[in-house]
PDB file of C-alpha atoms in Angstrom:
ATOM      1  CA  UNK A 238       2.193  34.226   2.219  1.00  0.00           C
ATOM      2  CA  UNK A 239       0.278  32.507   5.169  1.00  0.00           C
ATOM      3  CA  UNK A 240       0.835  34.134   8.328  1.00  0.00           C
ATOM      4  CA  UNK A 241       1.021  31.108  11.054  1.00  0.00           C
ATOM      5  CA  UNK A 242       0.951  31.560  14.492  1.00  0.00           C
ATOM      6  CA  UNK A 243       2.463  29.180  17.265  1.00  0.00           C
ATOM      7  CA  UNK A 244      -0.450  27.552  19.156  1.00  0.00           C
ATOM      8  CA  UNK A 245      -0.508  23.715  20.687  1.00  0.00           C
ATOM      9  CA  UNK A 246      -3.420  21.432  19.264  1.00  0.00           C
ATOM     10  CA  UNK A 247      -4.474  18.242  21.666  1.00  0.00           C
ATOM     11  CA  UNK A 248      -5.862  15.233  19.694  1.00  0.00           C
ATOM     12  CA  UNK A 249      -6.319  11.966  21.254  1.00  0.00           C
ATOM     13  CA  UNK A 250      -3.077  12.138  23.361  1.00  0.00           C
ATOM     14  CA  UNK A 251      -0.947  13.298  20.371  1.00  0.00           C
ATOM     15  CA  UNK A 252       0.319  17.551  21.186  1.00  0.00           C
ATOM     16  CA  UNK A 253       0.766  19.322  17.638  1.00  0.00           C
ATOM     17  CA  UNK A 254       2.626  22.389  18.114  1.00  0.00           C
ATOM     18  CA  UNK A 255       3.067  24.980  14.714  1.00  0.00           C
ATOM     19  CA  UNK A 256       6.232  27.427  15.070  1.00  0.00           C
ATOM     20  CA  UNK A 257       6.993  30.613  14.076  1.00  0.00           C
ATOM     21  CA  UNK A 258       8.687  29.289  11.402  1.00  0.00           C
ATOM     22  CA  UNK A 259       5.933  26.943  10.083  1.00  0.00           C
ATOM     23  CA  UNK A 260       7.238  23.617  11.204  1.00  0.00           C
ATOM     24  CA  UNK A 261       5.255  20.964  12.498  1.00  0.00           C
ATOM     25  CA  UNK A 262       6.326  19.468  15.532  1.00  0.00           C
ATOM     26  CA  UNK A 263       4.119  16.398  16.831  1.00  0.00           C
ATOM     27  CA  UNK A 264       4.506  14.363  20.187  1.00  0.00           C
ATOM     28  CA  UNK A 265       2.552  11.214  21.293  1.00  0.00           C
ATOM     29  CA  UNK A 266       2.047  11.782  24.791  1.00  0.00           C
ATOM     30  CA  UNK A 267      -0.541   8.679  25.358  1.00  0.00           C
ATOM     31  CA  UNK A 268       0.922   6.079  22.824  1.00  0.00           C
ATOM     32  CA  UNK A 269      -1.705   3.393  24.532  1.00  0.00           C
ATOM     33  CA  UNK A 270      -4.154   5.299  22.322  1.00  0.00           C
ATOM     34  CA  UNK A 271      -2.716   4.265  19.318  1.00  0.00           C
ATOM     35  CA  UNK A 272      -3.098   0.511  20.090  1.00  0.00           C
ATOM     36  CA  UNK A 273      -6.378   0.373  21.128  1.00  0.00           C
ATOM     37  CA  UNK A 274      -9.045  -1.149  19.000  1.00  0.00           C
ATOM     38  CA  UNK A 275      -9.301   0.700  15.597  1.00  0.00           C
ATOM     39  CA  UNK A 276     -12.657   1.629  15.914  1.00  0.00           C
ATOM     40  CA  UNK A 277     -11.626   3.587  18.929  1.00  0.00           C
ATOM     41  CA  UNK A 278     -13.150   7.718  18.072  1.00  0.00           C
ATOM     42  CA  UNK A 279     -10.202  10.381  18.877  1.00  0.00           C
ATOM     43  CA  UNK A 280     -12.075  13.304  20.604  1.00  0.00           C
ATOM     44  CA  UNK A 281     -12.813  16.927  19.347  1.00  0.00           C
ATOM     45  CA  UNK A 282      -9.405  19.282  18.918  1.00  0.00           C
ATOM     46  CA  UNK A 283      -8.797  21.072  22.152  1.00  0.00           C
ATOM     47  CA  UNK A 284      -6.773  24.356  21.549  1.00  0.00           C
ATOM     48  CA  UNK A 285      -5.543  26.452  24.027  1.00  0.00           C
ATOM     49  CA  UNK A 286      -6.092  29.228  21.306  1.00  0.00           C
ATOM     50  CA  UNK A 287      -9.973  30.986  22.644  1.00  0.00           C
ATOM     51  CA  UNK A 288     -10.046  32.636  19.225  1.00  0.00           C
ATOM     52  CA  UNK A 289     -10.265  29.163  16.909  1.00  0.00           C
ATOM     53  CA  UNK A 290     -12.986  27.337  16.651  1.00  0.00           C
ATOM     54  CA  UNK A 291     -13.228  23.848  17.947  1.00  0.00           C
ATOM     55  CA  UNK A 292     -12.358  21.031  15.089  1.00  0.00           C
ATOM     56  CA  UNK A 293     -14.366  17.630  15.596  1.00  0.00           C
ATOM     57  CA  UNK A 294     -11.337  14.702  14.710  1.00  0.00           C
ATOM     58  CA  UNK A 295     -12.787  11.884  13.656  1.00  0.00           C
ATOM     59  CA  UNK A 296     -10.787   8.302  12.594  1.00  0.00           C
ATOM     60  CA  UNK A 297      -9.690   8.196   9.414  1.00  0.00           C
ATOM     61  CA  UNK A 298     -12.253   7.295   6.501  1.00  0.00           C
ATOM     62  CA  UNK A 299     -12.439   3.932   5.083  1.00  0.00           C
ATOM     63  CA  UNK A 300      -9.988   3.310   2.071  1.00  0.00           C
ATOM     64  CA  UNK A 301      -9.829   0.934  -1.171  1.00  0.00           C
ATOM     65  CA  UNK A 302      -6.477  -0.052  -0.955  1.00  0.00           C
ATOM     66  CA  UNK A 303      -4.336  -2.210  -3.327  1.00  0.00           C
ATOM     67  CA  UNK A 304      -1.238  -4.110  -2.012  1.00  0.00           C
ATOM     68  CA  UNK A 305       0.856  -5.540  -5.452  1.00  0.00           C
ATOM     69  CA  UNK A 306       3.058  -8.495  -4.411  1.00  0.00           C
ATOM     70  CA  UNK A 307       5.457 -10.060  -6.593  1.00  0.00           C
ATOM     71  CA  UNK A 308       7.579 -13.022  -5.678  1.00  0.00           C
ATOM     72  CA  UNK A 309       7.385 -16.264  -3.572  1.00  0.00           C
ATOM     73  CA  UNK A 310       5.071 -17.021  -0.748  1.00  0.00           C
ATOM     74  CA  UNK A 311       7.606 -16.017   1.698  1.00  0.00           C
ATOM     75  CA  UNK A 312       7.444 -12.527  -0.236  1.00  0.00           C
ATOM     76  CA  UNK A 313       3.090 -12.547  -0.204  1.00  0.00           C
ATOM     77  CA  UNK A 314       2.494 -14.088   3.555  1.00  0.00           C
ATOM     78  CA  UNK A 315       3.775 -10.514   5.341  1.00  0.00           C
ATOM     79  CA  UNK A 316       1.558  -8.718   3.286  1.00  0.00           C
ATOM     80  CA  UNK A 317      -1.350 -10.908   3.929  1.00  0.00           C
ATOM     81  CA  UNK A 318      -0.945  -9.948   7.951  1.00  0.00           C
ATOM     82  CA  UNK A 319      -0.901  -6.596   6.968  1.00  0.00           C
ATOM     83  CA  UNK A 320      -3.934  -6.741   4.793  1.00  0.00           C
ATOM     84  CA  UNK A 321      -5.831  -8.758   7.521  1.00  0.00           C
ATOM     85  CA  UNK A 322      -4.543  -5.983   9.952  1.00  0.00           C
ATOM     86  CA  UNK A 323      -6.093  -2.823   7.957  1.00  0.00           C
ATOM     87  CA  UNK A 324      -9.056  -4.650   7.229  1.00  0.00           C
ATOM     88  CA  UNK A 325      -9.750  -4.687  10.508  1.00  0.00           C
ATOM     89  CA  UNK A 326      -8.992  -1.114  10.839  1.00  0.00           C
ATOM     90  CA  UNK A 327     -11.980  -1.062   8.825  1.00  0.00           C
ATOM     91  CA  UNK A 328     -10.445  -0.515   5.002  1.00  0.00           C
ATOM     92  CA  UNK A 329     -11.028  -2.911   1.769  1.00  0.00           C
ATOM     93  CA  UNK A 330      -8.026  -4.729   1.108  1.00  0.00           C
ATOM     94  CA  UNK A 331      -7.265  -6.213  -2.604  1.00  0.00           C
ATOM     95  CA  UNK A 332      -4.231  -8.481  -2.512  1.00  0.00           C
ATOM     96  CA  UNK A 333      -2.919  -8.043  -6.312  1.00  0.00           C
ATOM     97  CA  UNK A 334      -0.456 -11.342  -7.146  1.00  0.00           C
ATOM     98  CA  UNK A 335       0.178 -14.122  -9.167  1.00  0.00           C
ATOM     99  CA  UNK A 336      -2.483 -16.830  -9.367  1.00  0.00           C
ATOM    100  CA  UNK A 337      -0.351 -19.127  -7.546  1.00  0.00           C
ATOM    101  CA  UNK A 338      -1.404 -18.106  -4.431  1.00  0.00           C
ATOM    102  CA  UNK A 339      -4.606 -17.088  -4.726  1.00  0.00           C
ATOM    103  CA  UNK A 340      -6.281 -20.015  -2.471  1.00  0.00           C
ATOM    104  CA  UNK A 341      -3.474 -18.981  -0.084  1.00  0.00           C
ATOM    105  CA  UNK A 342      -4.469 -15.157  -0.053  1.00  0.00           C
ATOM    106  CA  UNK A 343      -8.702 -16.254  -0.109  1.00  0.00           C
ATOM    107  CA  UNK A 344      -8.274 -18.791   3.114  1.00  0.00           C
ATOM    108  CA  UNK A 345      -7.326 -15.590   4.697  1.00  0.00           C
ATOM    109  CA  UNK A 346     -10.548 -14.166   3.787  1.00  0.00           C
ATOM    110  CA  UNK A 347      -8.867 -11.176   1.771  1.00  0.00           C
ATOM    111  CA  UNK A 348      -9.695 -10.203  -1.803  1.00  0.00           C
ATOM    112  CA  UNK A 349      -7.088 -11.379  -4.680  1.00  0.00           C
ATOM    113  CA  UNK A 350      -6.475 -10.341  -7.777  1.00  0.00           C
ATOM    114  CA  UNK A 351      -4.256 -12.033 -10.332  1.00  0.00           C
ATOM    115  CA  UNK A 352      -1.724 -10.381 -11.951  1.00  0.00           C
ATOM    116  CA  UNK A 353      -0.336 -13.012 -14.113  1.00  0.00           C
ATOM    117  CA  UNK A 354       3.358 -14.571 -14.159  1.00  0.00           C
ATOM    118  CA  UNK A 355       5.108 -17.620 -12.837  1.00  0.00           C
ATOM    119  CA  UNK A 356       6.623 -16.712  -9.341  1.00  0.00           C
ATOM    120  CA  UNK A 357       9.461 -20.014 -10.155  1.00  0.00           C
ATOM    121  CA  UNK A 358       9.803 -18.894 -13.292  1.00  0.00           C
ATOM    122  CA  UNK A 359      11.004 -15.391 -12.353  1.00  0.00           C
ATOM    123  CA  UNK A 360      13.156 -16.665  -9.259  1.00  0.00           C
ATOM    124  CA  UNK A 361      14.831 -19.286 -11.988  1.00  0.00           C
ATOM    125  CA  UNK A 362      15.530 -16.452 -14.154  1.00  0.00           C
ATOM    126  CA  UNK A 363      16.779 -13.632 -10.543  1.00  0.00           C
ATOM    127  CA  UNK A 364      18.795 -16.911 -10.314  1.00  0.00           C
ATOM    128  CA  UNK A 365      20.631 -17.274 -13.685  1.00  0.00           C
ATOM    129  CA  UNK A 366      21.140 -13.918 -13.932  1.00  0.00           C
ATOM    130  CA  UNK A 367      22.112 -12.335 -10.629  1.00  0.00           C
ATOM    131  CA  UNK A 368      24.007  -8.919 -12.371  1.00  0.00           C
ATOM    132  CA  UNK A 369      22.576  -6.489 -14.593  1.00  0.00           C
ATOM    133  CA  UNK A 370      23.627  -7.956 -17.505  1.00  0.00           C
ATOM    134  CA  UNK A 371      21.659 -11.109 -18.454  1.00  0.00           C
ATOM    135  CA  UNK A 372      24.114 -14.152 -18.912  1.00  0.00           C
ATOM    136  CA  UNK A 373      25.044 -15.886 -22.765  1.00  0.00           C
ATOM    137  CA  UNK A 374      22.679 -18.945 -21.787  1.00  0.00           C
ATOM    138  CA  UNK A 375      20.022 -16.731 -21.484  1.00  0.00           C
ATOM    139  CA  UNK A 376      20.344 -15.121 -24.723  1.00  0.00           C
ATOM    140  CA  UNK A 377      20.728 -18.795 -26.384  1.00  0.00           C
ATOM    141  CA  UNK A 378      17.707 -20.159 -24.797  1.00  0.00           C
ATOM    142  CA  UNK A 379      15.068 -17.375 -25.192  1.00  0.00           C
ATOM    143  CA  UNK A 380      15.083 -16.625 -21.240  1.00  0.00           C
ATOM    144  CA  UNK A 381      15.036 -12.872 -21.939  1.00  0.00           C
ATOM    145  CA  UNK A 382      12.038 -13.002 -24.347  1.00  0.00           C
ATOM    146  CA  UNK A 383      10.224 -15.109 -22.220  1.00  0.00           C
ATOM    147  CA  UNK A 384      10.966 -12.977 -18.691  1.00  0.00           C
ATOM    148  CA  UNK A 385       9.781  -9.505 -20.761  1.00  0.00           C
ATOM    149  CA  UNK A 386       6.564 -11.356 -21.806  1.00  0.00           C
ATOM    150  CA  UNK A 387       6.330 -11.922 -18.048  1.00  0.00           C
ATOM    151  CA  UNK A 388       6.913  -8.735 -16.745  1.00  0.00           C
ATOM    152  CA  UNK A 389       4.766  -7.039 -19.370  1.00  0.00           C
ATOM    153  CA  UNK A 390       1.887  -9.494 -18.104  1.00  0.00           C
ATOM    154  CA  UNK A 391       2.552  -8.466 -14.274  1.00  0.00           C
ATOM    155  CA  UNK A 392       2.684  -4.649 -15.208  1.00  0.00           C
ATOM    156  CA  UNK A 393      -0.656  -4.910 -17.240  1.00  0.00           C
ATOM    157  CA  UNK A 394      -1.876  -7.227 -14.107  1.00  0.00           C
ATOM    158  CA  UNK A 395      -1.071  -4.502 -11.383  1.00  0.00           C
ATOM    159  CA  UNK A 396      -2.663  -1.741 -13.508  1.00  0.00           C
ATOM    160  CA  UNK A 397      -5.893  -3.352 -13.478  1.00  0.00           C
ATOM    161  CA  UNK A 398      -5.791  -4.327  -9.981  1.00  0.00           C
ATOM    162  CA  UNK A 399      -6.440  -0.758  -9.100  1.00  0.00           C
ATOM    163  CA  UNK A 400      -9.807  -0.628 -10.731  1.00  0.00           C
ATOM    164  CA  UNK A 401     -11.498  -3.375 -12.127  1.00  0.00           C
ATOM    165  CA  UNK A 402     -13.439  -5.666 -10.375  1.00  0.00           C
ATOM    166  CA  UNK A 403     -12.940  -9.564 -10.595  1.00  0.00           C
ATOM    167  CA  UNK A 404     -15.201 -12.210 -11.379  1.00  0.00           C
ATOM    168  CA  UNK A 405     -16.073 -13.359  -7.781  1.00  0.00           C
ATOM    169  CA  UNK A 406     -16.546  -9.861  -6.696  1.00  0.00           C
ATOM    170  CA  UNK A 407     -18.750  -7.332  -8.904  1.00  0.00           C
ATOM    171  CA  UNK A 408     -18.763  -4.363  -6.474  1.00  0.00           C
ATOM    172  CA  UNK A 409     -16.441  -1.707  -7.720  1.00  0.00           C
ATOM    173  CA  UNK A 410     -13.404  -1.383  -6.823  1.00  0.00           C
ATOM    174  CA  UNK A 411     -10.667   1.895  -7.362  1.00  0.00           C
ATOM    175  CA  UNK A 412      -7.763   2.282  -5.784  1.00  0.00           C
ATOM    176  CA  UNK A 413      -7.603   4.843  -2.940  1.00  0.00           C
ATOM    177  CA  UNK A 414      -4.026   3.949  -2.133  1.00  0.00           C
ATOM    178  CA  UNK A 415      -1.202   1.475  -3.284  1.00  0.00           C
ATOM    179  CA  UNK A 416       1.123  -0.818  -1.130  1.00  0.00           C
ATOM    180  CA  UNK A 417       3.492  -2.896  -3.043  1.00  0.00           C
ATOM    181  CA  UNK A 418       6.653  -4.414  -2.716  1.00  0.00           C
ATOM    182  CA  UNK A 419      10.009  -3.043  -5.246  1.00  0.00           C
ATOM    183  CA  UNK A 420       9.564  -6.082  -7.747  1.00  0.00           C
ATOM    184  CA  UNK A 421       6.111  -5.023  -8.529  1.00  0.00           C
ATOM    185  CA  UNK A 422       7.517  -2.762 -11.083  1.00  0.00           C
ATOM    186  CA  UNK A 423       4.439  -0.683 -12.018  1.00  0.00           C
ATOM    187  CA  UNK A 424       3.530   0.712  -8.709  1.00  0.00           C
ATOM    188  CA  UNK A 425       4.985   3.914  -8.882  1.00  0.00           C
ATOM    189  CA  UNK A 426       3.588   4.438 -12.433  1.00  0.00           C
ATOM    190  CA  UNK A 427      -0.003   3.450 -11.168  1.00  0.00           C
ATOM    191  CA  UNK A 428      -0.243   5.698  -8.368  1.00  0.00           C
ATOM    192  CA  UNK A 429       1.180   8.858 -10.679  1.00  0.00           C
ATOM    193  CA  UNK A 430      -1.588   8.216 -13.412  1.00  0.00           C
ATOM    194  CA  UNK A 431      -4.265   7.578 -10.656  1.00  0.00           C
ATOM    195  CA  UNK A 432      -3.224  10.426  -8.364  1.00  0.00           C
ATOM    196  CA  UNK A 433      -3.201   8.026  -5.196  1.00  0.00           C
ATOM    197  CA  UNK A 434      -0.336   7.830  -2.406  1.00  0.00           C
ATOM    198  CA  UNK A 435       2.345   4.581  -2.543  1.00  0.00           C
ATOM    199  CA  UNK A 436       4.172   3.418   0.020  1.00  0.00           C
ATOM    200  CA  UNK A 437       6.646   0.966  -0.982  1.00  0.00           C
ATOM    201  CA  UNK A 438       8.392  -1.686   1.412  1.00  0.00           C
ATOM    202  CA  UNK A 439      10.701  -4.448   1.569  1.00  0.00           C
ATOM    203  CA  UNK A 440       9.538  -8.020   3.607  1.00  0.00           C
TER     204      UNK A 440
END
């Protein structure tokens, strides 16, 4: 077992206390410093412990990181802010989405990747079949074959998004982290296989 003892760390106006117990408590006392620019450099660890070493903090390290987006442009245009926002933290931002909007997601100066699939096509079908159970229509007129050969094309689309590189951009690309929205479907699976964090969220 470790053997933790209580002691308060200082970092760039944030107080990190570990108890007893091993919990980690954590306190912003300066939140202005979290709001500053982002290439703002948090200062070395201060400790009021004499016996451990001082710990240069640095800002985090630049990431690749992949945000998967399916659904309308009112789904896509929140992510876009928050693409243009951690680029300027300094990260690379892929925006992974149908090719509907990729002029949309390139104006903003971002990098797209197409995943494939008809954003009106999949709202007509959310549409015609709002329960669980698809509706008798949609079992007449193919709806269901033609929605899996969709979503098998979006799931292949967001796979590849976290590695391969795309035909405007040669420079490798692999996936240090994973952003997508619930629709997205294959999120979850991609960052298991790759070993990468996910953070999913709702617009």
């Amino acid at each position: 077992m470790f053997n933790i003892t209580n002691h308060d760390v200082d970092c760039g106006g944030a107080k990190t206390t570990i108890t007893d117990n091993g919990r980690l408590n954590i306190k912003v006392e300066k939140p202005e410093m979290m709001t500053t620019s982002p290439h703002w450099r948090r200062p070395a660890y201060k400790t009021r412990d004499t016996k451990t070493k001082i710990q240069e903090c640095h800002a985090p390290p630049s990431l690749n990181i992949v945000i998967q987006v399916v659904g309308s442009r009112g789904d896509i245009q929140p992510f876009v802010a928050l693409g243009l926002a951690l680029v300027r933290a300094g990260h690379r931002i892929r925006i992974a989405t149908h090719g509907t909007f990729k002029e949309f997601v390139e104006t903003h100066g971002l990098e797209f990747f197409n995943i494939g699939g008809d954003p009106k096509r999949l709202m007509a079908y959310m549409v015609k079949n709002p329960g669980l159970m698809p509706s008798m229509n949609s079992l007449r007129s193919g709806d269901i074959q033609q929605n899996r050969a969709d979503i098998r094309e979006i799931l292949d689309g967001c796979w590849r998004a976290c590695f391969q590189s795309t035909d405007e951009d040669s420079k490798p690309f692999f996936a240090n982290a994973i952003i997508a929205n619930p629709p997205s479907f294959a999120h979850i699976h991609c960052a298991e296989k790759l070993g990468v964090p996910l953070h999913i969220m709702f617009t």
